[in-house]
PDB file of C-alpha atoms and ligand atoms in Angstrom:
ATOM      1  CA  UNK A   1      31.340 -26.466  32.475  1.00  0.00           C
ATOM      2  CA  UNK A   2      27.785 -27.304  31.714  1.00  0.00           C
ATOM      3  CA  UNK A   3      25.142 -24.963  31.477  1.00  0.00           C
ATOM      4  CA  UNK A   4      21.185 -24.850  31.475  1.00  0.00           C
ATOM      5  CA  UNK A   5      20.268 -21.619  29.458  1.00  0.00           C
ATOM      6  CA  UNK A   6      17.079 -20.597  27.337  1.00  0.00           C
ATOM      7  CA  UNK A   7      18.356 -19.967  24.127  1.00  0.00           C
ATOM      8  CA  UNK A   8      16.838 -17.918  21.557  1.00  0.00           C
ATOM      9  CA  UNK A   9      15.770 -19.263  18.287  1.00  0.00           C
ATOM     10  CA  UNK A  10      18.343 -17.278  15.558  1.00  0.00           C
ATOM     11  CA  UNK A  11      16.796 -19.623  12.351  1.00  0.00           C
ATOM     12  CA  UNK A  12      15.554 -22.917  11.561  1.00  0.00           C
ATOM     13  CA  UNK A  13      15.890 -23.792   8.247  1.00  0.00           C
ATOM     14  CA  UNK A  14      15.493 -26.570   5.282  1.00  0.00           C
ATOM     15  CA  UNK A  15      18.886 -27.254   4.324  1.00  0.00           C
ATOM     16  CA  UNK A  16      17.617 -30.422   2.357  1.00  0.00           C
ATOM     17  CA  UNK A  17      13.992 -32.482   2.351  1.00  0.00           C
ATOM     18  CA  UNK A  18      15.189 -34.218   5.970  1.00  0.00           C
ATOM     19  CA  UNK A  19      17.273 -31.838   7.376  1.00  0.00           C
ATOM     20  CA  UNK A  20      17.341 -28.774   8.941  1.00  0.00           C
ATOM     21  CA  UNK A  21      20.325 -26.394  10.346  1.00  0.00           C
ATOM     22  CA  UNK A  22      19.082 -24.848  13.575  1.00  0.00           C
ATOM     23  CA  UNK A  23      21.013 -21.458  14.652  1.00  0.00           C
ATOM     24  CA  UNK A  24      20.534 -20.596  18.307  1.00  0.00           C
ATOM     25  CA  UNK A  25      21.860 -17.988  20.746  1.00  0.00           C
ATOM     26  CA  UNK A  26      22.559 -18.644  24.022  1.00  0.00           C
ATOM     27  CA  UNK A  27      23.561 -15.543  25.957  1.00  0.00           C
ATOM     28  CA  UNK A  28      26.659 -16.666  27.115  1.00  0.00           C
ATOM     29  CA  UNK A  29      30.552 -18.160  25.078  1.00  0.00           C
ATOM     30  CA  UNK A  30      30.896 -20.981  26.762  1.00  0.00           C
ATOM     31  CA  UNK A  31      34.110 -23.226  25.230  1.00  0.00           C
ATOM     32  CA  UNK A  32      33.040 -26.720  23.265  1.00  0.00           C
ATOM     33  CA  UNK A  33      35.147 -29.191  21.822  1.00  0.00           C
ATOM     34  CA  UNK A  34      34.303 -30.746  19.045  1.00  0.00           C
ATOM     35  CA  UNK A  35      32.080 -33.707  19.309  1.00  0.00           C
ATOM     36  CA  UNK A  36      30.470 -32.102  22.571  1.00  0.00           C
ATOM     37  CA  UNK A  37      26.661 -32.330  22.419  1.00  0.00           C
ATOM     38  CA  UNK A  38      23.720 -30.343  23.751  1.00  0.00           C
ATOM     39  CA  UNK A  39      20.336 -31.359  25.313  1.00  0.00           C
ATOM     40  CA  UNK A  40      17.712 -30.041  23.888  1.00  0.00           C
ATOM     41  CA  UNK A  41      14.675 -29.148  25.392  1.00  0.00           C
ATOM     42  CA  UNK A  42      11.049 -29.309  23.676  1.00  0.00           C
ATOM     43  CA  UNK A  43       7.966 -27.817  24.793  1.00  0.00           C
ATOM     44  CA  UNK A  44       5.167 -30.083  24.325  1.00  0.00           C
ATOM     45  CA  UNK A  45       7.877 -33.899  23.778  1.00  0.00           C
ATOM     46  CA  UNK A  46       8.996 -35.431  27.725  1.00  0.00           C
ATOM     47  CA  UNK A  47      12.486 -36.125  27.062  1.00  0.00           C
ATOM     48  CA  UNK A  48      15.141 -33.618  25.545  1.00  0.00           C
ATOM     49  CA  UNK A  49      16.889 -34.549  22.521  1.00  0.00           C
ATOM     50  CA  UNK A  50      20.526 -34.905  22.147  1.00  0.00           C
ATOM     51  CA  UNK A  51      22.374 -33.210  19.174  1.00  0.00           C
ATOM     52  CA  UNK A  52      26.249 -32.659  18.148  1.00  0.00           C
ATOM     53  CA  UNK A  53      27.312 -29.030  18.243  1.00  0.00           C
ATOM     54  CA  UNK A  54      27.601 -28.396  14.534  1.00  0.00           C
ATOM     55  CA  UNK A  55      28.997 -24.792  15.042  1.00  0.00           C
ATOM     56  CA  UNK A  56      30.366 -22.802  18.387  1.00  0.00           C
ATOM     57  CA  UNK A  57      30.664 -19.232  17.773  1.00  0.00           C
ATOM     58  CA  UNK A  58      30.884 -17.461  21.169  1.00  0.00           C
ATOM     59  CA  UNK A  59      27.370 -17.183  22.030  1.00  0.00           C
ATOM     60  CA  UNK A  60      25.925 -18.779  19.178  1.00  0.00           C
ATOM     61  CA  UNK A  61      25.584 -22.699  18.292  1.00  0.00           C
ATOM     62  CA  UNK A  62      24.552 -24.440  15.328  1.00  0.00           C
ATOM     63  CA  UNK A  63      22.753 -28.124  14.970  1.00  0.00           C
ATOM     64  CA  UNK A  64      22.633 -29.934  11.714  1.00  0.00           C
ATOM     65  CA  UNK A  65      19.390 -32.445  12.332  1.00  0.00           C
ATOM     66  CA  UNK A  66      18.196 -35.027  10.513  1.00  0.00           C
ATOM     67  CA  UNK A  67      14.232 -34.736  10.861  1.00  0.00           C
ATOM     68  CA  UNK A  68      12.614 -38.218  12.173  1.00  0.00           C
ATOM     69  CA  UNK A  69      10.639 -38.004  13.951  1.00  0.00           C
ATOM     70  CA  UNK A  70       8.012 -35.611  16.448  1.00  0.00           C
ATOM     71  CA  UNK A  71      10.626 -33.714  17.946  1.00  0.00           C
ATOM     72  CA  UNK A  72      12.908 -32.667  15.165  1.00  0.00           C
ATOM     73  CA  UNK A  73       9.604 -31.947  13.267  1.00  0.00           C
ATOM     74  CA  UNK A  74       8.812 -29.507  16.310  1.00  0.00           C
ATOM     75  CA  UNK A  75      11.985 -28.340  15.995  1.00  0.00           C
ATOM     76  CA  UNK A  76      11.793 -27.716  12.078  1.00  0.00           C
ATOM     77  CA  UNK A  77       8.696 -25.614  13.072  1.00  0.00           C
ATOM     78  CA  UNK A  78      10.376 -23.092  15.178  1.00  0.00           C
ATOM     79  CA  UNK A  79      10.550 -19.369  14.359  1.00  0.00           C
ATOM     80  CA  UNK A  80      13.266 -16.371  15.039  1.00  0.00           C
ATOM     81  CA  UNK A  81      12.449 -15.323  18.832  1.00  0.00           C
ATOM     82  CA  UNK A  82      11.654 -18.594  19.720  1.00  0.00           C
ATOM     83  CA  UNK A  83      13.489 -19.652  22.855  1.00  0.00           C
ATOM     84  CA  UNK A  84      14.416 -23.429  23.747  1.00  0.00           C
ATOM     85  CA  UNK A  85      15.865 -25.083  26.580  1.00  0.00           C
ATOM     86  CA  UNK A  86      19.757 -26.087  26.104  1.00  0.00           C
ATOM     87  CA  UNK A  87      21.918 -27.900  28.453  1.00  0.00           C
ATOM     88  CA  UNK A  88      25.673 -27.878  26.952  1.00  0.00           C
ATOM     89  CA  UNK A  89      28.423 -29.022  26.483  1.00  0.00           C
ATOM     90  CA  UNK A  90      28.064 -32.576  27.269  1.00  0.00           C
ATOM     91  CA  UNK A  91      30.327 -35.065  26.636  1.00  0.00           C
ATOM     92  CA  UNK A  92      33.864 -35.802  25.676  1.00  0.00           C
ATOM     93  CA  UNK A  93      34.237 -34.456  22.619  1.00  0.00           C
ATOM     94  CA  UNK A  94      37.046 -35.817  20.090  1.00  0.00           C
ATOM     95  CA  UNK A  95      40.985 -35.963  21.198  1.00  0.00           C
ATOM     96  CA  UNK A  96      42.829 -33.529  19.129  1.00  0.00           C
ATOM     97  CA  UNK A  97      45.725 -35.545  17.723  1.00  0.00           C
ATOM     98  CA  UNK A  98      48.614 -33.995  15.556  1.00  0.00           C
ATOM     99  CA  UNK A  99      48.241 -37.141  12.891  1.00  0.00           C
ATOM    100  CA  UNK A 100      47.177 -36.518   9.528  1.00  0.00           C
ATOM    101  CA  UNK A 101      43.665 -36.137   9.984  1.00  0.00           C
ATOM    102  CA  UNK A 102      40.396 -37.609   8.035  1.00  0.00           C
ATOM    103  CA  UNK A 103      37.017 -36.919   9.224  1.00  0.00           C
ATOM    104  CA  UNK A 104      34.428 -39.313   7.984  1.00  0.00           C
ATOM    105  CA  UNK A 105      30.443 -38.753   8.835  1.00  0.00           C
ATOM    106  CA  UNK A 106      27.133 -40.235   7.377  1.00  0.00           C
ATOM    107  CA  UNK A 107      24.408 -38.778   7.169  1.00  0.00           C
ATOM    108  CA  UNK A 108      23.666 -36.855   9.974  1.00  0.00           C
ATOM    109  CA  UNK A 109      27.014 -38.242  11.611  1.00  0.00           C
ATOM    110  CA  UNK A 110      28.411 -34.742   9.748  1.00  0.00           C
ATOM    111  CA  UNK A 111      27.046 -32.804  12.648  1.00  0.00           C
ATOM    112  CA  UNK A 112      30.497 -32.910  14.899  1.00  0.00           C
ATOM    113  CA  UNK A 113      32.802 -32.771  12.035  1.00  0.00           C
ATOM    114  CA  UNK A 114      32.111 -29.160  10.926  1.00  0.00           C
ATOM    115  CA  UNK A 115      33.692 -27.811  14.666  1.00  0.00           C
ATOM    116  CA  UNK A 116      35.940 -30.291  14.388  1.00  0.00           C
ATOM    117  CA  UNK A 117      37.540 -29.542  11.098  1.00  0.00           C
ATOM    118  CA  UNK A 118      36.998 -25.983  12.273  1.00  0.00           C
ATOM    119  CA  UNK A 119      39.170 -26.416  15.298  1.00  0.00           C
ATOM    120  CA  UNK A 120      41.684 -29.213  13.524  1.00  0.00           C
ATOM    121  CA  UNK A 121      42.691 -26.204  10.776  1.00  0.00           C
ATOM    122  CA  UNK A 122      42.927 -23.800  13.630  1.00  0.00           C
ATOM    123  CA  UNK A 123      45.585 -26.447  15.085  1.00  0.00           C
ATOM    124  CA  UNK A 124      47.757 -25.397  12.292  1.00  0.00           C
ATOM    125  CA  UNK A 125      46.016 -28.906  10.375  1.00  0.00           C
ATOM    126  CA  UNK A 126      44.488 -29.519   6.965  1.00  0.00           C
ATOM    127  CA  UNK A 127      42.242 -31.908   7.127  1.00  0.00           C
ATOM    128  CA  UNK A 128      40.268 -34.418   4.813  1.00  0.00           C
ATOM    129  CA  UNK A 129      37.066 -35.100   4.914  1.00  0.00           C
ATOM    130  CA  UNK A 130      34.558 -37.998   3.717  1.00  0.00           C
ATOM    131  CA  UNK A 131      30.967 -37.685   3.415  1.00  0.00           C
ATOM    132  CA  UNK A 132      29.141 -40.397   2.653  1.00  0.00           C
ATOM    133  CA  UNK A 133      24.889 -40.874   2.141  1.00  0.00           C
ATOM    134  CA  UNK A 134      21.932 -42.799   0.496  1.00  0.00           C
ATOM    135  CA  UNK A 135      21.533 -39.884  -2.232  1.00  0.00           C
ATOM    136  CA  UNK A 136      22.548 -35.938  -2.342  1.00  0.00           C
ATOM    137  CA  UNK A 137      19.825 -35.048   0.024  1.00  0.00           C
ATOM    138  CA  UNK A 138      22.054 -36.500   2.658  1.00  0.00           C
ATOM    139  CA  UNK A 139      24.754 -34.363   1.745  1.00  0.00           C
ATOM    140  CA  UNK A 140      24.369 -31.535   3.192  1.00  0.00           C
ATOM    141  CA  UNK A 141      26.802 -28.054   4.803  1.00  0.00           C
ATOM    142  CA  UNK A 142      29.667 -28.822   1.991  1.00  0.00           C
ATOM    143  CA  UNK A 143      30.094 -24.758   1.632  1.00  0.00           C
ATOM    144  CA  UNK A 144      30.583 -24.652   5.125  1.00  0.00           C
ATOM    145  CA  UNK A 145      32.861 -27.608   5.789  1.00  0.00           C
ATOM    146  CA  UNK A 146      35.563 -27.050   2.234  1.00  0.00           C
ATOM    147  CA  UNK A 147      36.543 -23.835   3.925  1.00  0.00           C
ATOM    148  CA  UNK A 148      38.366 -25.827   6.818  1.00  0.00           C
ATOM    149  CA  UNK A 149      38.999 -29.114   5.001  1.00  0.00           C
ATOM    150  CA  UNK A 150      39.428 -30.976   1.579  1.00  0.00           C
ATOM    151  CA  UNK A 151      35.997 -32.956   0.974  1.00  0.00           C
ATOM    152  CA  UNK A 152      35.277 -35.782  -0.840  1.00  0.00           C
ATOM    153  CA  UNK A 153      31.722 -37.427  -1.166  1.00  0.00           C
ATOM    154  CA  UNK A 154      30.301 -41.279  -1.844  1.00  0.00           C
ATOM    155  CA  UNK A 155      26.266 -41.695  -2.680  1.00  0.00           C
ATOM    156  CA  UNK A 156      24.872 -45.209  -2.663  1.00  0.00           C
ATOM    157  CA  UNK A 157      23.540 -43.776  -5.347  1.00  0.00           C
ATOM    158  CA  UNK A 158      25.780 -42.035  -7.199  1.00  0.00           C
ATOM    159  CA  UNK A 159      23.733 -39.109  -7.221  1.00  0.00           C
ATOM    160  CA  UNK A 160      26.727 -36.847  -5.444  1.00  0.00           C
ATOM    161  CA  UNK A 161      30.239 -37.782  -5.610  1.00  0.00           C
ATOM    162  CA  UNK A 162      31.651 -41.034  -6.356  1.00  0.00           C
ATOM    163  CA  UNK A 163      28.833 -44.549  -6.235  1.00  0.00           C
ATOM    164  CA  UNK A 164      29.193 -46.301  -2.976  1.00  0.00           C
ATOM    165  CA  UNK A 165      29.489 -46.490   0.427  1.00  0.00           C
ATOM    166  CA  UNK A 166      31.842 -43.838   2.380  1.00  0.00           C
ATOM    167  CA  UNK A 167      34.343 -46.486   2.949  1.00  0.00           C
ATOM    168  CA  UNK A 168      35.512 -47.304  -0.184  1.00  0.00           C
ATOM    169  CA  UNK A 169      36.784 -43.947  -0.446  1.00  0.00           C
ATOM    170  CA  UNK A 170      39.261 -44.738   2.349  1.00  0.00           C
ATOM    171  CA  UNK A 171      41.278 -47.409   0.977  1.00  0.00           C
ATOM    172  CA  UNK A 172      44.188 -45.012   0.054  1.00  0.00           C
ATOM    173  CA  UNK A 173      44.403 -43.868   3.116  1.00  0.00           C
ATOM    174  CA  UNK A 174      47.969 -43.844   4.937  1.00  0.00           C
ATOM    175  CA  UNK A 175      48.567 -46.182   7.642  1.00  0.00           C
ATOM    176  CA  UNK A 176      49.215 -43.966  11.326  1.00  0.00           C
ATOM    177  CA  UNK A 177      46.604 -41.305  10.104  1.00  0.00           C
ATOM    178  CA  UNK A 178      44.261 -40.337  12.363  1.00  0.00           C
ATOM    179  CA  UNK A 179      40.361 -40.450  11.643  1.00  0.00           C
ATOM    180  CA  UNK A 180      37.333 -39.229  13.285  1.00  0.00           C
ATOM    181  CA  UNK A 181      33.782 -40.608  12.385  1.00  0.00           C
ATOM    182  CA  UNK A 182      29.993 -40.294  13.410  1.00  0.00           C
ATOM    183  CA  UNK A 183      27.466 -41.870  11.415  1.00  0.00           C
ATOM    184  CA  UNK A 184      25.114 -45.090  11.737  1.00  0.00           C
ATOM    185  CA  UNK A 185      26.507 -47.958  13.681  1.00  0.00           C
ATOM    186  CA  UNK A 186      27.324 -49.761  10.450  1.00  0.00           C
ATOM    187  CA  UNK A 187      29.406 -47.274   9.086  1.00  0.00           C
ATOM    188  CA  UNK A 188      31.317 -47.430  12.194  1.00  0.00           C
ATOM    189  CA  UNK A 189      31.469 -51.320  12.342  1.00  0.00           C
ATOM    190  CA  UNK A 190      33.264 -50.917   9.663  1.00  0.00           C
ATOM    191  CA  UNK A 191      35.994 -48.432  10.201  1.00  0.00           C
ATOM    192  CA  UNK A 192      36.113 -50.440  13.175  1.00  0.00           C
ATOM    193  CA  UNK A 193      37.882 -53.628  11.178  1.00  0.00           C
ATOM    194  CA  UNK A 194      39.450 -51.122   8.636  1.00  0.00           C
ATOM    195  CA  UNK A 195      41.498 -49.642  11.555  1.00  0.00           C
ATOM    196  CA  UNK A 196      42.740 -53.211  12.339  1.00  0.00           C
ATOM    197  CA  UNK A 197      43.500 -53.283   8.682  1.00  0.00           C
ATOM    198  CA  UNK A 198      45.512 -50.662   7.693  1.00  0.00           C
ATOM    199  CA  UNK A 199      46.523 -48.980  11.220  1.00  0.00           C
ATOM    200  CA  UNK A 200      45.042 -45.870  11.346  1.00  0.00           C
ATOM    201  CA  UNK A 201      43.507 -44.197  15.063  1.00  0.00           C
ATOM    202  CA  UNK A 202      40.334 -44.210  15.231  1.00  0.00           C
ATOM    203  CA  UNK A 203      37.485 -42.159  17.343  1.00  0.00           C
ATOM    204  CA  UNK A 204      34.529 -42.694  17.104  1.00  0.00           C
ATOM    205  CA  UNK A 205      30.912 -40.896  18.226  1.00  0.00           C
ATOM    206  CA  UNK A 206      28.427 -43.127  19.283  1.00  0.00           C
ATOM    207  CA  UNK A 207      24.911 -42.646  19.158  1.00  0.00           C
ATOM    208  CA  UNK A 208      22.685 -43.825  22.065  1.00  0.00           C
ATOM    209  CA  UNK A 209      18.704 -43.401  22.800  1.00  0.00           C
ATOM    210  CA  UNK A 210      19.128 -40.977  25.718  1.00  0.00           C
ATOM    211  CA  UNK A 211      17.726 -39.102  28.721  1.00  0.00           C
ATOM    212  CA  UNK A 212      18.958 -37.426  30.881  1.00  0.00           C
ATOM    213  CA  UNK A 213      22.545 -36.936  28.746  1.00  0.00           C
ATOM    214  CA  UNK A 214      24.351 -36.660  32.065  1.00  0.00           C
ATOM    215  CA  UNK A 215      24.802 -40.064  33.813  1.00  0.00           C
ATOM    216  CA  UNK A 216      21.967 -40.265  35.889  1.00  0.00           C
ATOM    217  CA  UNK A 217      19.114 -42.366  34.600  1.00  0.00           C
ATOM    218  CA  UNK A 218      21.681 -45.464  33.256  1.00  0.00           C
ATOM    219  CA  UNK A 219      19.480 -45.110  29.678  1.00  0.00           C
ATOM    220  CA  UNK A 220      22.362 -45.481  27.195  1.00  0.00           C
ATOM    221  CA  UNK A 221      25.152 -47.521  28.817  1.00  0.00           C
ATOM    222  CA  UNK A 222      27.891 -49.407  26.304  1.00  0.00           C
ATOM    223  CA  UNK A 223      30.192 -52.049  26.866  1.00  0.00           C
ATOM    224  CA  UNK A 224      33.885 -50.795  27.032  1.00  0.00           C
ATOM    225  CA  UNK A 225      36.595 -52.868  27.271  1.00  0.00           C
ATOM    226  CA  UNK A 226      39.149 -50.895  29.603  1.00  0.00           C
ATOM    227  CA  UNK A 227      35.977 -49.794  31.722  1.00  0.00           C
ATOM    228  CA  UNK A 228      33.574 -52.461  31.732  1.00  0.00           C
ATOM    229  CA  UNK A 229      29.766 -50.919  31.016  1.00  0.00           C
ATOM    230  CA  UNK A 230      29.616 -47.303  31.007  1.00  0.00           C
ATOM    231  CA  UNK A 231      27.188 -44.265  30.174  1.00  0.00           C
ATOM    232  CA  UNK A 232      27.512 -43.289  26.180  1.00  0.00           C
ATOM    233  CA  UNK A 233      26.475 -39.721  27.620  1.00  0.00           C
ATOM    234  CA  UNK A 234      29.736 -38.882  30.336  1.00  0.00           C
ATOM    235  CA  UNK A 235      32.030 -41.482  29.455  1.00  0.00           C
ATOM    236  CA  UNK A 236      31.101 -40.639  25.441  1.00  0.00           C
ATOM    237  CA  UNK A 237      29.842 -40.274  23.097  1.00  0.00           C
ATOM    238  CA  UNK A 238      33.646 -40.608  21.569  1.00  0.00           C
ATOM    239  CA  UNK A 239      35.500 -43.588  22.092  1.00  0.00           C
ATOM    240  CA  UNK A 240      39.022 -45.008  21.117  1.00  0.00           C
ATOM    241  CA  UNK A 241      37.897 -47.544  18.760  1.00  0.00           C
ATOM    242  CA  UNK A 242      40.305 -50.245  20.417  1.00  0.00           C
ATOM    243  CA  UNK A 243      38.198 -49.931  23.517  1.00  0.00           C
ATOM    244  CA  UNK A 244      35.124 -51.151  21.810  1.00  0.00           C
ATOM    245  CA  UNK A 245      34.767 -54.587  21.935  1.00  0.00           C
ATOM    246  CA  UNK A 246      33.380 -55.163  18.279  1.00  0.00           C
TER     247      UNK A 246
HETATM  248  C1  FAD B 301      25.196 -37.462  21.618  1.00  0.00           C
HETATM  249  C2  FAD B 301      24.294 -37.824  20.376  1.00  0.00           C
HETATM  250  C3  FAD B 301      24.231 -36.714  19.474  1.00  0.00           C
HETATM  251  C4  FAD B 301      23.240 -36.245  18.153  1.00  0.00           C
HETATM  252  N1  FAD B 301      23.762 -35.668  17.523  1.00  0.00           N
HETATM  253  C5  FAD B 301      23.051 -35.522  16.544  1.00  0.00           C
HETATM  254  C6  FAD B 301      22.628 -34.084  15.740  1.00  0.00           C
HETATM  255  O1  FAD B 301      23.601 -34.247  15.643  1.00  0.00           O
HETATM  256  N2  FAD B 301      21.771 -34.243  14.544  1.00  0.00           N
HETATM  257  C7  FAD B 301      20.766 -35.402  14.352  1.00  0.00           C
HETATM  258  O2  FAD B 301      19.997 -35.093  13.910  1.00  0.00           O
HETATM  259  N3  FAD B 301      20.908 -36.294  15.382  1.00  0.00           N
HETATM  260  C8  FAD B 301      21.627 -36.541  15.967  1.00  0.00           C
HETATM  261  N4  FAD B 301      21.435 -37.321  17.376  1.00  0.00           N
HETATM  262  C9  FAD B 301      20.264 -38.286  17.335  1.00  0.00           C
HETATM  263  C10 FAD B 301      18.966 -36.955  17.494  1.00  0.00           C
HETATM  264  O3  FAD B 301      19.110 -37.421  18.948  1.00  0.00           O
HETATM  265  C11 FAD B 301      17.403 -38.359  17.412  1.00  0.00           C
HETATM  266  O4  FAD B 301      17.669 -38.137  16.307  1.00  0.00           O
HETATM  267  C12 FAD B 301      16.276 -37.181  17.589  1.00  0.00           C
HETATM  268  O5  FAD B 301      16.175 -37.269  19.287  1.00  0.00           O
HETATM  269  C13 FAD B 301      15.283 -37.946  17.758  1.00  0.00           C
HETATM  270  O6  FAD B 301      14.144 -37.041  17.893  1.00  0.00           O
HETATM  271  P1  FAD B 301      12.430 -37.591  17.260  1.00  0.00           P
HETATM  272  O7  FAD B 301      12.246 -36.924  18.134  1.00  0.00           O
HETATM  273  O8  FAD B 301      12.603 -36.452  16.181  1.00  0.00           O
HETATM  274  O9  FAD B 301      12.663 -39.116  17.004  1.00  0.00           O
HETATM  275  P2  FAD B 301      11.844 -40.331  17.578  1.00  0.00           P
HETATM  276  O10 FAD B 301      10.102 -39.346  17.447  1.00  0.00           O
HETATM  277  O11 FAD B 301      11.605 -40.023  19.189  1.00  0.00           O
HETATM  278  O12 FAD B 301      12.492 -41.169  16.720  1.00  0.00           O
HETATM  279  C14 FAD B 301      12.009 -41.076  15.752  1.00  0.00           C
HETATM  280  C15 FAD B 301      13.182 -42.348  15.428  1.00  0.00           C
HETATM  281  O13 FAD B 301      14.319 -41.448  15.779  1.00  0.00           O
HETATM  282  C16 FAD B 301      15.188 -43.479  16.418  1.00  0.00           C
HETATM  283  N5  FAD B 301      15.921 -42.295  17.055  1.00  0.00           N
HETATM  284  C17 FAD B 301      15.785 -41.354  18.082  1.00  0.00           C
HETATM  285  N6  FAD B 301      16.392 -41.271  19.327  1.00  0.00           N
HETATM  286  C18 FAD B 301      17.660 -41.293  18.676  1.00  0.00           C
HETATM  287  C19 FAD B 301      18.872 -41.602  18.958  1.00  0.00           C
HETATM  288  N7  FAD B 301      19.398 -41.173  20.019  1.00  0.00           N
HETATM  289  N8  FAD B 301      19.764 -41.974  18.202  1.00  0.00           N
HETATM  290  C20 FAD B 301      20.061 -43.252  17.318  1.00  0.00           C
HETATM  291  N9  FAD B 301      18.226 -43.062  17.072  1.00  0.00           N
HETATM  292  C21 FAD B 301      17.138 -42.852  17.831  1.00  0.00           C
HETATM  293  C22 FAD B 301      13.799 -43.761  16.905  1.00  0.00           C
HETATM  294  O14 FAD B 301      14.038 -44.739  17.861  1.00  0.00           O
HETATM  295  C23 FAD B 301      12.986 -44.018  16.512  1.00  0.00           C
HETATM  296  O15 FAD B 301      12.835 -45.127  14.721  1.00  0.00           O
HETATM  297  C24 FAD B 301      22.583 -37.617  18.356  1.00  0.00           C
HETATM  298  C25 FAD B 301      22.336 -38.180  19.500  1.00  0.00           C
HETATM  299  C26 FAD B 301      23.299 -38.975  20.783  1.00  0.00           C
HETATM  300  C27 FAD B 301      23.083 -39.857  21.429  1.00  0.00           C
HETATM  301  S1  FES B 302      21.671 -40.469  28.864  1.00  0.00           S
HETATM  302 FE1  FES B 302      21.218 -40.198  31.132  1.00  0.00          FE
HETATM  303  S2  FES B 302      22.751 -41.921  31.529  1.00  0.00           S
HETATM  304 FE2  FES B 302      23.558 -41.410  29.728  1.00  0.00          FE
END
């Protein structure tokens, strides 16, 4: 059940030069499935902005945000006690499977994976999380994630973990695993190809430019094999890899 709330900012702290951890109190505890997102209204910015729910603990939500433009720069300037209009939880979220779980995040694609690892652990699993980025500055929240998952890291410049792409870390993946991924489209497309070769079940969280976040403006459509053209915000953002015509 989605709600529009005025949430109080608890903290907005920089984790690295480009990554912000925003914590808010919405005043109401609403169940959130990992992979669902929130649409955040910013004072002085015309369109609301979508962000994955990074963690949810009762009425307290956190967001892991990469600062890329005007809206996210404003979020980085928030102070405790400021208020934000937040509509959540939106979208479908990941379907939890009983198969061995591997979480793959690229850059701010780590955002929905913390809550996912937490929910998988609560269901009795011990997931493996594989994180990738251009450099060590793209790898944040390792300590938080390590509470719920074994973690492997790959950076393109080798400044943290293995040198190379995150997909190279999946070479020893057993067939039959359940892989949950979020990150840049190039990474998702490489995983899509690998899933067919290695026979693992893959769920992908897609990004799209979004205005309404609730299936009304048709600004975020994508093609699927099963249902044709659908809105990423309401039919997704999580899709089974085999439903995507990539
Ligand atoms: C379902 C969903 C969940 C998301 N979750 C997160 C998250 O957890 N953390 C996070 O950091 N970001 C997330 N994003 C992306 C985030 O919404 C955008 O980075 C943000 O809206 C940019 O706002 P801005 O005003 O700072 O940038 P703008 O000034 O609007 O744009 C700056 C640059 O970012 C690009 N951009 C803007 N919006 C998007 C978008 N939706 N997808 C891809 N590129 C975009 C623009 O094309 C431009 O190049 C998510 C997007 C979606 C659709
Ligand atoms: S953002 Fe409006 S339909 Fe998806």
